[in-house]
Each structure stands twice: as structure tokens, then as C-alpha cells.
Amino acid sequence: MLTDRQEDLLVAVALSEFSVYYEDANPELAERTCQLAADRLVDHDVELLEAVDALEIGR
């Protein structure tokens, strides 16, 4: 089971990925999801790469 922090970080990473994939198709949606990801990262005072490391994914 994930902690609340891990869930927030996982959602932030997923939102970041989503924003990259849909940047050309829907720039407004991509910008909004990027902002949502950034808000979650700021809440935990981490950068995106730190979140990936904390979750031990992408290796």
C-alpha cells in the first residue's frame, strides 16, 4: 500500500507524462495537467526527478 506522499508523487509523475504526450494534441489540457503536477510536487517540496527516484520507478 502506498503512503499519501507516494500517491501524490505518483499522480504528479503520471500528470507530467500525460502533459508531455498530449502537448501537441491539446496544449490547454497539457498545460493544466502540468500545473496540477507542479502543484503536487511543490506540496512535497520535490522536483520531478526526485519524485521518480523516491518512487523507485523508471529504472
Coordinates of N, CA and C in Angstrom, one line a residue, residues 1-2 7-8 14-15 17 24-26 32 38-40 45 47 50-51:
M1 N 0.8 -1.2 0.0 CA 0.0 0.0 0.0 C 0.9 1.2 0.0
L2 N 0.5 2.2 -0.8 CA 1.3 3.5 -0.9 C 0.9 4.4 0.2
E7 N 1.4 8.4 -3.1 CA 0.3 8.5 -4.0 C 0.4 9.9 -4.7
D8 N 0.6 11.0 -4.0 CA 0.7 12.3 -4.6 C 1.8 12.4 -5.6
A14 N 2.5 10.9 -13.2 CA 1.6 10.5 -14.2 C 1.0 11.7 -15.0
L15 N 0.7 12.8 -14.2 CA 0.2 14.0 -14.9 C 1.3 14.6 -15.7
E17 N 3.7 13.0 -17.3 CA 3.8 12.2 -18.5 C 2.6 12.5 -19.5
D24 N 1.0 18.4 -28.0 CA 0.7 18.9 -29.4 C -0.8 18.7 -29.7
A25 N -1.5 17.7 -29.2 CA -2.9 17.4 -29.4 C -3.8 18.4 -28.7
N26 N -3.5 18.8 -27.5 CA -4.3 19.7 -26.7 C -3.5 20.5 -25.8
R32 N -2.6 22.5 -18.2 CA -3.3 22.3 -17.0 C -2.8 21.1 -16.2
A38 N 2.8 20.1 -11.0 CA 3.7 21.0 -10.3 C 3.2 21.3 -8.9
D39 N 1.9 21.5 -8.8 CA 1.3 21.8 -7.5 C 1.5 20.7 -6.5
R40 N 1.4 19.5 -7.0 CA 1.6 18.3 -6.1 C 3.1 18.2 -5.7
D45 N 7.7 19.6 -1.8 CA 9.0 20.2 -1.9 C 10.0 19.2 -2.6
E47 N 11.4 17.9 -6.8 CA 11.4 18.0 -8.2 C 10.9 16.8 -8.8
E50 N 13.3 13.8 -8.6 CA 13.3 13.3 -7.2 C 12.1 12.5 -6.9
A51 N 11.0 12.8 -7.4 CA 9.7 12.0 -7.2 C 9.9 10.7 -7.8

